[in-house]
Amino acid sequence: MSRLPRIELNPVRASMVAQPSEYVWSSYQINALGKVSNLCTPHCLYTALGINDTERQATYRRLFTSHVEGELLEEIRAATKSGMALGNDRFKSELTSLTGRRFHTLPPGRKLGWRKS
């Protein structure tokens, strides 16, 4: 469920629409606003959001109230892609101490002087 806001907001980030409800190919209108569609069936995670349609729709809309934008979104994507931790330097140092694993990226290429003459 946590990926849905990111997916539903892609047309907004791409400046195709101002709100996810404006994108006609989105399931947002169905899940958040109760639009009827024969093309979509509710996912079990969606039905678990509430005891009735009104509650599920309200809960679904709340998923979109604090979506991530800009630089933080890029940092999250980079950390996910590289398998690195996301946090400040102190946090990463503590993780390194606890696990013995490096949690920061290194510059590309080999170190200077790696080849002995």
Short mmCIF file of the N, C-alpha and C atoms (twelve columns), coordinates in Angstrom:
data_MODEL
# 
_entry.id   MODEL 
# 
loop_
_atom_site.group_PDB 
_atom_site.id 
_atom_site.type_symbol 
_atom_site.label_atom_id 
_atom_site.label_alt_id 
_atom_site.label_comp_id 
_atom_site.label_asym_id 
_atom_site.label_seq_id 
_atom_site.Cartn_x 
_atom_site.Cartn_y 
_atom_site.Cartn_z 
_atom_site.pdbx_PDB_model_num 
ATOM 1   N N  . MET A 1   0.818   -1.195 0.000   1 
ATOM 2   C CA . MET A 1   0.000   0.000  0.000   1 
ATOM 3   C C  . MET A 1   0.863   1.261  0.000   1 
ATOM 4   N N  . SER A 2   2.058   1.173  0.579   1 
ATOM 5   C CA . SER A 2   2.899   2.367  0.671   1 
ATOM 6   C C  . SER A 2   3.374   2.855  -0.690  1 
ATOM 7   N N  . ARG A 3   3.382   2.003  -1.693  1 
ATOM 8   C CA . ARG A 3   3.825   2.412  -3.028  1 
ATOM 9   C C  . ARG A 3   2.725   3.105  -3.827  1 
ATOM 10  N N  . LEU A 4   1.488   2.899  -3.440  1 
ATOM 11  C CA . LEU A 4   0.383   3.475  -4.204  1 
ATOM 12  C C  . LEU A 4   0.444   4.993  -4.312  1 
ATOM 13  N N  . PRO A 5   0.665   5.722  -3.224  1 
ATOM 14  C CA . PRO A 5   0.752   7.177  -3.393  1 
ATOM 15  C C  . PRO A 5   1.835   7.575  -4.391  1 
ATOM 16  N N  . ARG A 6   2.959   6.906  -4.352  1 
ATOM 17  C CA . ARG A 6   4.043   7.231  -5.285  1 
ATOM 18  C C  . ARG A 6   3.592   6.982  -6.723  1 
ATOM 19  N N  . ILE A 7   2.925   5.861  -6.963  1 
ATOM 20  C CA . ILE A 7   2.458   5.522  -8.311  1 
ATOM 21  C C  . ILE A 7   1.358   6.483  -8.753  1 
ATOM 22  N N  . GLU A 8   0.380   6.699  -7.883  1 
ATOM 23  C CA . GLU A 8   -0.744  7.571  -8.227  1 
ATOM 24  C C  . GLU A 8   -0.293  9.023  -8.433  1 
ATOM 25  N N  . LEU A 9   0.820   9.425  -7.806  1 
ATOM 26  C CA . LEU A 9   1.295   10.806 -7.929  1 
ATOM 27  C C  . LEU A 9   2.260   11.006 -9.088  1 
ATOM 28  N N  . ASN A 10  2.639   9.947  -9.779  1 
ATOM 29  C CA . ASN A 10  3.544   10.107 -10.926 1 
ATOM 30  C C  . ASN A 10  3.008   11.084 -11.971 1 
ATOM 31  N N  . PRO A 11  1.726   11.024 -12.359 1 
ATOM 32  C CA . PRO A 11  1.229   12.016 -13.331 1 
ATOM 33  C C  . PRO A 11  1.292   13.452 -12.797 1 
ATOM 34  N N  . VAL A 12  1.172   13.617 -11.476 1 
ATOM 35  C CA . VAL A 12  1.280   14.949 -10.873 1 
ATOM 36  C C  . VAL A 12  2.722   15.433 -10.967 1 
ATOM 37  N N  . ARG A 13  3.670   14.563 -10.606 1 
ATOM 38  C CA . ARG A 13  5.091   14.924 -10.677 1 
ATOM 39  C C  . ARG A 13  5.526   15.216 -12.107 1 
ATOM 40  N N  . ALA A 14  4.904   14.544 -13.064 1 
ATOM 41  C CA . ALA A 14  5.240   14.756 -14.479 1 
ATOM 42  C C  . ALA A 14  4.505   15.967 -15.062 1 
ATOM 43  N N  . SER A 15  3.790   16.691 -14.207 1 
ATOM 44  C CA . SER A 15  3.034   17.890 -14.610 1 
ATOM 45  C C  . SER A 15  1.977   17.591 -15.674 1 
ATOM 46  N N  . MET A 16  1.462   16.371 -15.667 1 
ATOM 47  C CA . MET A 16  0.381   16.017 -16.588 1 
ATOM 48  C C  . MET A 16  -0.964  16.492 -16.045 1 
ATOM 49  N N  . VAL A 17  -1.093  16.481 -14.708 1 
ATOM 50  C CA . VAL A 17  -2.306  16.923 -14.023 1 
ATOM 51  C C  . VAL A 17  -1.893  17.612 -12.727 1 
ATOM 52  N N  . ALA A 18  -2.831  18.329 -12.120 1 
ATOM 53  C CA . ALA A 18  -2.540  19.003 -10.855 1 
ATOM 54  C C  . ALA A 18  -2.824  18.101 -9.651  1 
ATOM 55  N N  . GLN A 19  -3.796  17.214 -9.785  1 
ATOM 56  C CA . GLN A 19  -4.204  16.314 -8.705  1 
ATOM 57  C C  . GLN A 19  -4.309  14.896 -9.241  1 
ATOM 58  N N  . PRO A 20  -4.063  13.869 -8.403  1 
ATOM 59  C CA . PRO A 20  -4.174  12.490 -8.895  1 
ATOM 60  C C  . PRO A 20  -5.582  12.146 -9.374  1 
ATOM 61  N N  . SER A 21  -6.582  12.803 -8.837  1 
ATOM 62  C CA . SER A 21  -7.965  12.527 -9.256  1 
ATOM 63  C C  . SER A 21  -8.247  12.980 -10.685 1 
ATOM 64  N N  . GLU A 22  -7.395  13.842 -11.240 1 
ATOM 65  C CA . GLU A 22  -7.606  14.352 -12.598 1 
ATOM 66  C C  . GLU A 22  -7.085  13.410 -13.676 1 
ATOM 67  N N  . TYR A 23  -6.252  12.442 -13.303 1 
ATOM 68  C CA . TYR A 23  -5.678  11.527 -14.288 1 
ATOM 69  C C  . TYR A 23  -6.665  10.391 -14.543 1 
ATOM 70  N N  . VAL A 24  -7.176  10.306 -15.764 1 
ATOM 71  C CA . VAL A 24  -8.266  9.360  -16.055 1 
ATOM 72  C C  . VAL A 24  -7.847  7.898  -15.957 1 
ATOM 73  N N  . TRP A 25  -6.568  7.577  -16.117 1 
ATOM 74  C CA . TRP A 25  -6.125  6.185  -16.079 1 
ATOM 75  C C  . TRP A 25  -5.720  5.740  -14.677 1 
ATOM 76  N N  . SER A 26  -5.935  6.589  -13.703 1 
ATOM 77  C CA . SER A 26  -5.562  6.291  -12.325 1 
ATOM 78  C C  . SER A 26  -6.707  5.597  -11.598 1 
ATOM 79  N N  . SER A 27  -6.374  4.752  -10.645 1 
ATOM 80  C CA . SER A 27  -7.400  4.126  -9.812  1 
ATOM 81  C C  . SER A 27  -7.763  5.022  -8.629  1 
ATOM 82  N N  . TYR A 28  -7.141  6.189  -8.535  1 
ATOM 83  C CA . TYR A 28  -7.429  7.112  -7.433  1 
ATOM 84  C C  . TYR A 28  -8.916  7.463  -7.375  1 
ATOM 85  N N  . GLN A 29  -9.517  7.727  -8.518  1 
ATOM 86  C CA . GLN A 29  -10.939 8.093  -8.544  1 
ATOM 87  C C  . GLN A 29  -11.807 6.985  -7.949  1 
ATOM 88  N N  . ILE A 30  -11.413 5.761  -8.164  1 
ATOM 89  C CA . ILE A 30  -12.172 4.613  -7.657  1 
ATOM 90  C C  . ILE A 30  -11.907 4.422  -6.166  1 
ATOM 91  N N  . ASN A 31  -10.618 4.363  -5.791  1 
ATOM 92  C CA . ASN A 31  -10.248 4.062  -4.408  1 
ATOM 93  C C  . ASN A 31  -10.496 5.213  -3.439  1 
ATOM 94  N N  . ALA A 32  -10.299 6.449  -3.886  1 
ATOM 95  C CA . ALA A 32  -10.419 7.593  -2.981  1 
ATOM 96  C C  . ALA A 32  -11.768 8.291  -3.061  1 
ATOM 97  N N  . LEU A 33  -12.395 8.238  -4.231  1 
ATOM 98  C CA . LEU A 33  -13.617 9.017  -4.437  1 
ATOM 99  C C  . LEU A 33  -14.864 8.169  -4.657  1 
ATOM 100 N N  . GLY A 34  -14.698 6.859  -4.791  1 
ATOM 101 C CA . GLY A 34  -15.846 5.974  -4.921  1 
ATOM 102 C C  . GLY A 34  -16.433 5.861  -6.310  1 
ATOM 103 N N  . LYS A 35  -15.692 6.284  -7.332  1 
ATOM 104 C CA . LYS A 35  -16.186 6.139  -8.704  1 
ATOM 105 C C  . LYS A 35  -16.360 4.649  -9.015  1 
ATOM 106 N N  . VAL A 36  -17.438 4.307  -9.669  1 
ATOM 107 C CA . VAL A 36  -17.734 2.913  -10.001 1 
ATOM 108 C C  . VAL A 36  -17.032 2.546  -11.306 1 
ATOM 109 N N  . SER A 37  -16.401 1.366  -11.310 1 
ATOM 110 C CA . SER A 37  -15.721 0.886  -12.510 1 
ATOM 111 C C  . SER A 37  -15.817 -0.624 -12.576 1 
ATOM 112 N N  . ASN A 38  -16.112 -1.129 -13.756 1 
ATOM 113 C CA . ASN A 38  -16.123 -2.575 -13.968 1 
ATOM 114 C C  . ASN A 38  -14.728 -3.102 -14.281 1 
ATOM 115 N N  . LEU A 39  -13.776 -2.204 -14.482 1 
ATOM 116 C CA . LEU A 39  -12.418 -2.605 -14.848 1 
ATOM 117 C C  . LEU A 39  -11.540 -2.927 -13.649 1 
ATOM 118 N N  . CYS A 40  -11.872 -2.394 -12.485 1 
ATOM 119 C CA . CYS A 40  -11.036 -2.578 -11.294 1 
ATOM 120 C C  . CYS A 40  -11.779 -3.369 -10.231 1 
ATOM 121 N N  . THR A 41  -11.057 -4.256 -9.589  1 
ATOM 122 C CA . THR A 41  -11.594 -4.963 -8.429  1 
ATOM 123 C C  . THR A 41  -10.743 -4.578 -7.226  1 
ATOM 124 N N  . PRO A 42  -11.353 -4.411 -6.066  1 
ATOM 125 C CA . PRO A 42  -10.597 -3.967 -4.895  1 
ATOM 126 C C  . PRO A 42  -9.564  -5.004 -4.453  1 
ATOM 127 N N  . HIS A 43  -8.371  -4.525 -4.164  1 
ATOM 128 C CA . HIS A 43  -7.305  -5.376 -3.644  1 
ATOM 129 C C  . HIS A 43  -7.595  -5.649 -2.170  1 
ATOM 130 N N  . CYS A 44  -7.145  -6.793 -1.659  1 
ATOM 131 C CA . CYS A 44  -7.417  -7.142 -0.259  1 
ATOM 132 C C  . CYS A 44  -6.802  -6.120 0.709   1 
ATOM 133 N N  . LEU A 45  -5.670  -5.523 0.350   1 
ATOM 134 C CA . LEU A 45  -5.083  -4.489 1.206   1 
ATOM 135 C C  . LEU A 45  -5.965  -3.242 1.241   1 
ATOM 136 N N  . TYR A 46  -6.598  -2.949 0.119   1 
ATOM 137 C CA . TYR A 46  -7.512  -1.805 0.081   1 
ATOM 138 C C  . TYR A 46  -8.734  -2.083 0.947   1 
ATOM 139 N N  . THR A 47  -9.310  -3.263 0.826   1 
ATOM 140 C CA . THR A 47  -10.511 -3.573 1.614   1 
ATOM 141 C C  . THR A 47  -10.211 -3.593 3.109   1 
ATOM 142 N N  . ALA A 48  -8.958  -3.810 3.471   1 
ATOM 143 C CA . ALA A 48  -8.574  -3.805 4.884   1 
ATOM 144 C C  . ALA A 48  -8.440  -2.387 5.451   1 
ATOM 145 N N  . LEU A 49  -8.559  -1.373 4.605   1 
ATOM 146 C CA . LEU A 49  -8.411  0.012  5.071   1 
ATOM 147 C C  . LEU A 49  -9.599  0.504  5.888   1 
ATOM 148 N N  . GLY A 50  -10.709 -0.217 5.849   1 
ATOM 149 C CA . GLY A 50  -11.880 0.217  6.611   1 
ATOM 150 C C  . GLY A 50  -12.987 -0.803 6.556   1 
ATOM 151 N N  . ILE A 51  -14.016 -0.562 7.371   1 
ATOM 152 C CA . ILE A 51  -15.113 -1.532 7.443   1 
ATOM 153 C C  . ILE A 51  -16.174 -1.302 6.375   1 
ATOM 154 N N  . ASN A 52  -16.163 -0.119 5.753   1 
ATOM 155 C CA . ASN A 52  -17.113 0.161  4.672   1 
ATOM 156 C C  . ASN A 52  -16.430 1.049  3.633   1 
ATOM 157 N N  . ASP A 53  -17.127 1.281  2.527   1 
ATOM 158 C CA . ASP A 53  -16.536 2.066  1.434   1 
ATOM 159 C C  . ASP A 53  -16.133 3.470  1.872   1 
ATOM 160 N N  . THR A 54  -16.989 4.121  2.644   1 
ATOM 161 C CA . THR A 54  -16.706 5.491  3.085   1 
ATOM 162 C C  . THR A 54  -15.423 5.550  3.907   1 
ATOM 163 N N  . GLU A 55  -15.265 4.616  4.825   1 
ATOM 164 C CA . GLU A 55  -14.067 4.581  5.670   1 
ATOM 165 C C  . GLU A 55  -12.819 4.253  4.846   1 
ATOM 166 N N  . ARG A 56  -12.945 3.297  3.929   1 
ATOM 167 C CA . ARG A 56  -11.801 2.934  3.079   1 
ATOM 168 C C  . ARG A 56  -11.371 4.109  2.205   1 
ATOM 169 N N  . GLN A 57  -12.338 4.812  1.628   1 
ATOM 170 C CA . GLN A 57  -12.013 5.956  0.768   1 
ATOM 171 C C  . GLN A 57  -11.326 7.060  1.562   1 
ATOM 172 N N  . ALA A 58  -11.799 7.337  2.762   1 
ATOM 173 C CA . ALA A 58  -11.184 8.371  3.603   1 
ATOM 174 C C  . ALA A 58  -9.762  7.978  3.996   1 
ATOM 175 N N  . THR A 59  -9.565  6.722  4.352   1 
ATOM 176 C CA . THR A 59  -8.228  6.247  4.710   1 
ATOM 177 C C  . THR A 59  -7.299  6.320  3.511   1 
ATOM 178 N N  . TYR A 60  -7.797  5.946  2.350   1 
ATOM 179 C CA . TYR A 60  -6.991  6.000  1.126   1 
ATOM 180 C C  . TYR A 60  -6.577  7.435  0.816   1 
ATOM 181 N N  . ARG A 61  -7.501  8.379  0.955   1 
ATOM 182 C CA . ARG A 61  -7.168  9.790  0.704   1 
ATOM 183 C C  . ARG A 61  -6.103  10.286 1.675   1 
ATOM 184 N N  . ARG A 62  -6.141  9.815  2.922   1 
ATOM 185 C CA . ARG A 62  -5.135  10.231 3.912   1 
ATOM 186 C C  . ARG A 62  -3.735  9.763  3.536   1 
ATOM 187 N N  . LEU A 63  -3.634  8.680  2.767   1 
ATOM 188 C CA . LEU A 63  -2.316  8.217  2.319   1 
ATOM 189 C C  . LEU A 63  -1.609  9.268  1.469   1 
ATOM 190 N N  . PHE A 64  -2.374  10.185 0.902   1 
ATOM 191 C CA . PHE A 64  -1.833  11.180 -0.028  1 
ATOM 192 C C  . PHE A 64  -1.602  12.543 0.614   1 
ATOM 193 N N  . THR A 65  -1.869  12.680 1.897   1 
ATOM 194 C CA . THR A 65  -1.760  13.995 2.526   1 
ATOM 195 C C  . THR A 65  -0.323  14.415 2.782   1 
ATOM 196 N N  . SER A 66  0.590   13.477 2.831   1 
ATOM 197 C CA . SER A 66  1.983   13.847 3.122   1 
ATOM 198 C C  . SER A 66  2.935   13.153 2.159   1 
ATOM 199 N N  . HIS A 67  2.690   13.313 0.866   1 
ATOM 200 C CA . HIS A 67  3.562   12.673 -0.104  1 
ATOM 201 C C  . HIS A 67  4.914   13.377 -0.156  1 
ATOM 202 N N  . VAL A 68  5.912   12.645 -0.566  1 
ATOM 203 C CA . VAL A 68  7.296   13.120 -0.579  1 
ATOM 204 C C  . VAL A 68  7.616   13.726 -1.939  1 
ATOM 205 N N  . GLU A 69  8.278   14.864 -1.926  1 
ATOM 206 C CA . GLU A 69  8.613   15.553 -3.171  1 
ATOM 207 C C  . GLU A 69  10.087  15.943 -3.204  1 
ATOM 208 N N  . GLY A 70  10.509  16.372 -4.351  1 
ATOM 209 C CA . GLY A 70  11.788  17.049 -4.552  1 
ATOM 210 C C  . GLY A 70  13.025  16.284 -4.153  1 
ATOM 211 N N  . GLU A 71  13.898  16.995 -3.437  1 
ATOM 212 C CA . GLU A 71  15.214  16.466 -3.091  1 
ATOM 213 C C  . GLU A 71  15.120  15.210 -2.232  1 
ATOM 214 N N  . LEU A 72  14.193  15.188 -1.267  1 
ATOM 215 C CA . LEU A 72  14.040  14.010 -0.419  1 
ATOM 216 C C  . LEU A 72  13.645  12.798 -1.247  1 
ATOM 217 N N  . LEU A 73  12.759  12.982 -2.201  1 
ATOM 218 C CA . LEU A 73  12.360  11.881 -3.073  1 
ATOM 219 C C  . LEU A 73  13.562  11.340 -3.838  1 
ATOM 220 N N  . GLU A 74  14.413  12.224 -4.343  1 
ATOM 221 C CA . GLU A 74  15.616  11.789 -5.064  1 
ATOM 222 C C  . GLU A 74  16.575  11.051 -4.137  1 
ATOM 223 N N  . GLU A 75  16.712  11.517 -2.889  1 
ATOM 224 C CA . GLU A 75  17.571  10.831 -1.919  1 
ATOM 225 C C  . GLU A 75  17.041  9.431  -1.617  1 
ATOM 226 N N  . ILE A 76  15.736  9.300  -1.489  1 
ATOM 227 C CA . ILE A 76  15.124  7.991  -1.236  1 
ATOM 228 C C  . ILE A 76  15.370  7.062  -2.419  1 
ATOM 229 N N  . ARG A 77  15.178  7.571  -3.624  1 
ATOM 230 C CA . ARG A 77  15.408  6.753  -4.823  1 
ATOM 231 C C  . ARG A 77  16.868  6.316  -4.915  1 
ATOM 232 N N  . ALA A 78  17.799  7.234  -4.673  1 
ATOM 233 C CA . ALA A 78  19.227  6.907  -4.761  1 
ATOM 234 C C  . ALA A 78  19.614  5.875  -3.708  1 
ATOM 235 N N  . ALA A 79  19.121  6.026  -2.484  1 
ATOM 236 C CA . ALA A 79  19.435  5.072  -1.422  1 
ATOM 237 C C  . ALA A 79  18.860  3.698  -1.740  1 
ATOM 238 N N  . THR A 80  17.650  3.671  -2.258  1 
ATOM 239 C CA . THR A 80  17.022  2.403  -2.621  1 
ATOM 240 C C  . THR A 80  17.781  1.724  -3.750  1 
ATOM 241 N N  . LYS A 81  18.146  2.496  -4.759  1 
ATOM 242 C CA . LYS A 81  18.851  1.943  -5.919  1 
ATOM 243 C C  . LYS A 81  20.231  1.404  -5.550  1 
ATOM 244 N N  . SER A 82  20.922  2.096  -4.639  1 
ATOM 245 C CA . SER A 82  22.290  1.701  -4.288  1 
ATOM 246 C C  . SER A 82  22.356  0.744  -3.103  1 
ATOM 247 N N  . GLY A 83  21.242  0.545  -2.417  1 
ATOM 248 C CA . GLY A 83  21.246  -0.334 -1.254  1 
ATOM 249 C C  . GLY A 83  21.908  0.301  -0.045  1 
ATOM 250 N N  . MET A 84  21.989  1.614  -0.028  1 
ATOM 251 C CA . MET A 84  22.621  2.338  1.070   1 
ATOM 252 C C  . MET A 84  21.560  2.846  2.042   1 
ATOM 253 N N  . ALA A 85  22.016  3.156  3.257   1 
ATOM 254 C CA . ALA A 85  21.113  3.698  4.268   1 
ATOM 255 C C  . ALA A 85  20.791  5.148  3.948   1 
ATOM 256 N N  . LEU A 86  19.628  5.583  4.374   1 
ATOM 257 C CA . LEU A 86  19.229  6.977  4.204   1 
ATOM 258 C C  . LEU A 86  19.184  7.612  5.583   1 
ATOM 259 N N  . GLY A 87  19.979  8.629  5.780   1 
ATOM 260 C CA . GLY A 87  20.032  9.320  7.064   1 
ATOM 261 C C  . GLY A 87  21.242  10.221 7.117   1 
ATOM 262 N N  . ASN A 88  21.437  10.865 8.269   1 
ATOM 263 C CA . ASN A 88  22.588  11.757 8.388   1 
ATOM 264 C C  . ASN A 88  23.869  10.953 8.625   1 
ATOM 265 N N  . ASP A 89  25.011  11.645 8.621   1 
ATOM 266 C CA . ASP A 89  26.304  10.964 8.752   1 
ATOM 267 C C  . ASP A 89  26.432  10.219 10.075  1 
ATOM 268 N N  . ARG A 90  25.902  10.793 11.148  1 
ATOM 269 C CA . ARG A 90  25.977  10.124 12.454  1 
ATOM 270 C C  . ARG A 90  25.219  8.794  12.420  1 
ATOM 271 N N  . PHE A 91  24.035  8.811  11.853  1 
ATOM 272 C CA . PHE A 91  23.233  7.595  11.737  1 
ATOM 273 C C  . PHE A 91  23.974  6.529  10.934  1 
ATOM 274 N N  . LYS A 92  24.567  6.938  9.815   1 
ATOM 275 C CA . LYS A 92  25.302  5.994  8.973   1 
ATOM 276 C C  . LYS A 92  26.524  5.449  9.696   1 
ATOM 277 N N  . SER A 93  27.210  6.290  10.473  1 
ATOM 278 C CA . SER A 93  28.372  5.832  11.250  1 
ATOM 279 C C  . SER A 93  27.958  4.809  12.300  1 
ATOM 280 N N  . GLU A 94  26.834  5.068  12.963  1 
ATOM 281 C CA . GLU A 94  26.335  4.115  13.960  1 
ATOM 282 C C  . GLU A 94  25.977  2.781  13.308  1 
ATOM 283 N N  . LEU A 95  25.349  2.837  12.144  1 
ATOM 284 C CA . LEU A 95  25.031  1.598  11.426  1 
ATOM 285 C C  . LEU A 95  26.299  0.841  11.053  1 
ATOM 286 N N  . THR A 96  27.310  1.566  10.598  1 
ATOM 287 C CA . THR A 96  28.577  0.937  10.236  1 
ATOM 288 C C  . THR A 96  29.197  0.274  11.457  1 
ATOM 289 N N  . SER A 97  29.181  0.951  12.607  1 
ATOM 290 C CA . SER A 97  29.735  0.386  13.840  1 
ATOM 291 C C  . SER A 97  28.990  -0.873 14.265  1 
ATOM 292 N N  . LEU A 98  27.678  -0.841 14.125  1 
ATOM 293 C CA . LEU A 98  26.862  -1.985 14.549  1 
ATOM 294 C C  . LEU A 98  26.977  -3.182 13.618  1 
ATOM 295 N N  . THR A 99  27.081  -2.920 12.332  1 
ATOM 296 C CA . THR A 99  27.016  -4.013 11.362  1 
ATOM 297 C C  . THR A 99  28.344  -4.345 10.697  1 
ATOM 298 N N  . GLY A 100 29.293  -3.413 10.735  1 
ATOM 299 C CA . GLY A 100 30.553  -3.623 10.029  1 
ATOM 300 C C  . GLY A 100 30.424  -3.415 8.531   1 
ATOM 301 N N  . ARG A 101 29.308  -2.913 8.091   1 
ATOM 302 C CA . ARG A 101 29.053  -2.680 6.669   1 
ATOM 303 C C  . ARG A 101 29.129  -1.186 6.369   1 
ATOM 304 N N  . ARG A 102 29.633  -0.835 5.208   1 
ATOM 305 C CA . ARG A 102 29.731  0.562  4.783   1 
ATOM 306 C C  . ARG A 102 28.355  1.037  4.320   1 
ATOM 307 N N  . PHE A 103 27.943  2.213  4.790   1 
ATOM 308 C CA . PHE A 103 26.641  2.764  4.415   1 
ATOM 309 C C  . PHE A 103 26.758  4.118  3.730   1 
ATOM 310 N N  . HIS A 104 27.840  4.332  3.019   1 
ATOM 311 C CA . HIS A 104 27.986  5.531  2.196   1 
ATOM 312 C C  . HIS A 104 28.626  5.107  0.884   1 
ATOM 313 N N  . THR A 105 28.332  5.846  -0.149  1 
ATOM 314 C CA . THR A 105 28.874  5.493  -1.460  1 
ATOM 315 C C  . THR A 105 30.298  6.005  -1.598  1 
ATOM 316 N N  . LEU A 106 31.056  5.334  -2.426  1 
ATOM 317 C CA . LEU A 106 32.425  5.740  -2.737  1 
ATOM 318 C C  . LEU A 106 32.450  6.335  -4.133  1 
ATOM 319 N N  . PRO A 107 33.440  7.179  -4.414  1 
ATOM 320 C CA . PRO A 107 33.529  7.708  -5.779  1 
ATOM 321 C C  . PRO A 107 33.781  6.576  -6.765  1 
ATOM 322 N N  . PRO A 108 33.335  6.728  -8.015  1 
ATOM 323 C CA . PRO A 108 33.524  5.659  -8.999  1 
ATOM 324 C C  . PRO A 108 34.999  5.464  -9.344  1 
ATOM 325 N N  . GLY A 109 35.326  4.256  -9.735  1 
ATOM 326 C CA . GLY A 109 36.693  3.949  -10.166 1 
ATOM 327 C C  . GLY A 109 37.551  3.406  -9.041  1 
ATOM 328 N N  . ARG A 110 38.751  3.004  -9.412  1 
ATOM 329 C CA . ARG A 110 39.692  2.463  -8.432  1 
ATOM 330 C C  . ARG A 110 40.473  3.595  -7.782  1 
ATOM 331 N N  . LYS A 111 41.048  3.284  -6.628  1 
ATOM 332 C CA . LYS A 111 41.872  4.267  -5.936  1 
ATOM 333 C C  . LYS A 111 43.121  4.544  -6.755  1 
ATOM 334 N N  . LEU A 112 43.615  5.767  -6.679  1 
ATOM 335 C CA . LEU A 112 44.860  6.112  -7.356  1 
ATOM 336 C C  . LEU A 112 45.995  5.284  -6.771  1 
ATOM 337 N N  . GLY A 113 46.863  4.835  -7.621  1 
ATOM 338 C CA . GLY A 113 48.009  4.047  -7.173  1 
ATOM 339 C C  . GLY A 113 47.693  2.599  -6.891  1 
ATOM 340 N N  . TRP A 114 46.562  2.114  -7.370  1 
ATOM 341 C CA . TRP A 114 46.197  0.719  -7.099  1 
ATOM 342 C C  . TRP A 114 47.101  -0.249 -7.834  1 
ATOM 343 N N  . ARG A 115 47.651  0.190  -8.954  1 
ATOM 344 C CA . ARG A 115 48.525  -0.678 -9.742  1 
ATOM 345 C C  . ARG A 115 49.974  -0.417 -9.344  1 
ATOM 346 N N  . LYS A 116 50.630  -1.433 -8.867  1 
ATOM 347 C CA . LYS A 116 52.036  -1.284 -8.466  1 
ATOM 348 C C  . LYS A 116 52.922  -1.467 -9.677  1 
ATOM 349 N N  . SER A 117 53.928  -0.627 -9.795  1 
ATOM 350 C CA . SER A 117 54.834  -0.683 -10.947 1 
ATOM 351 C C  . SER A 117 55.799  -1.835 -10.839 1 
# 
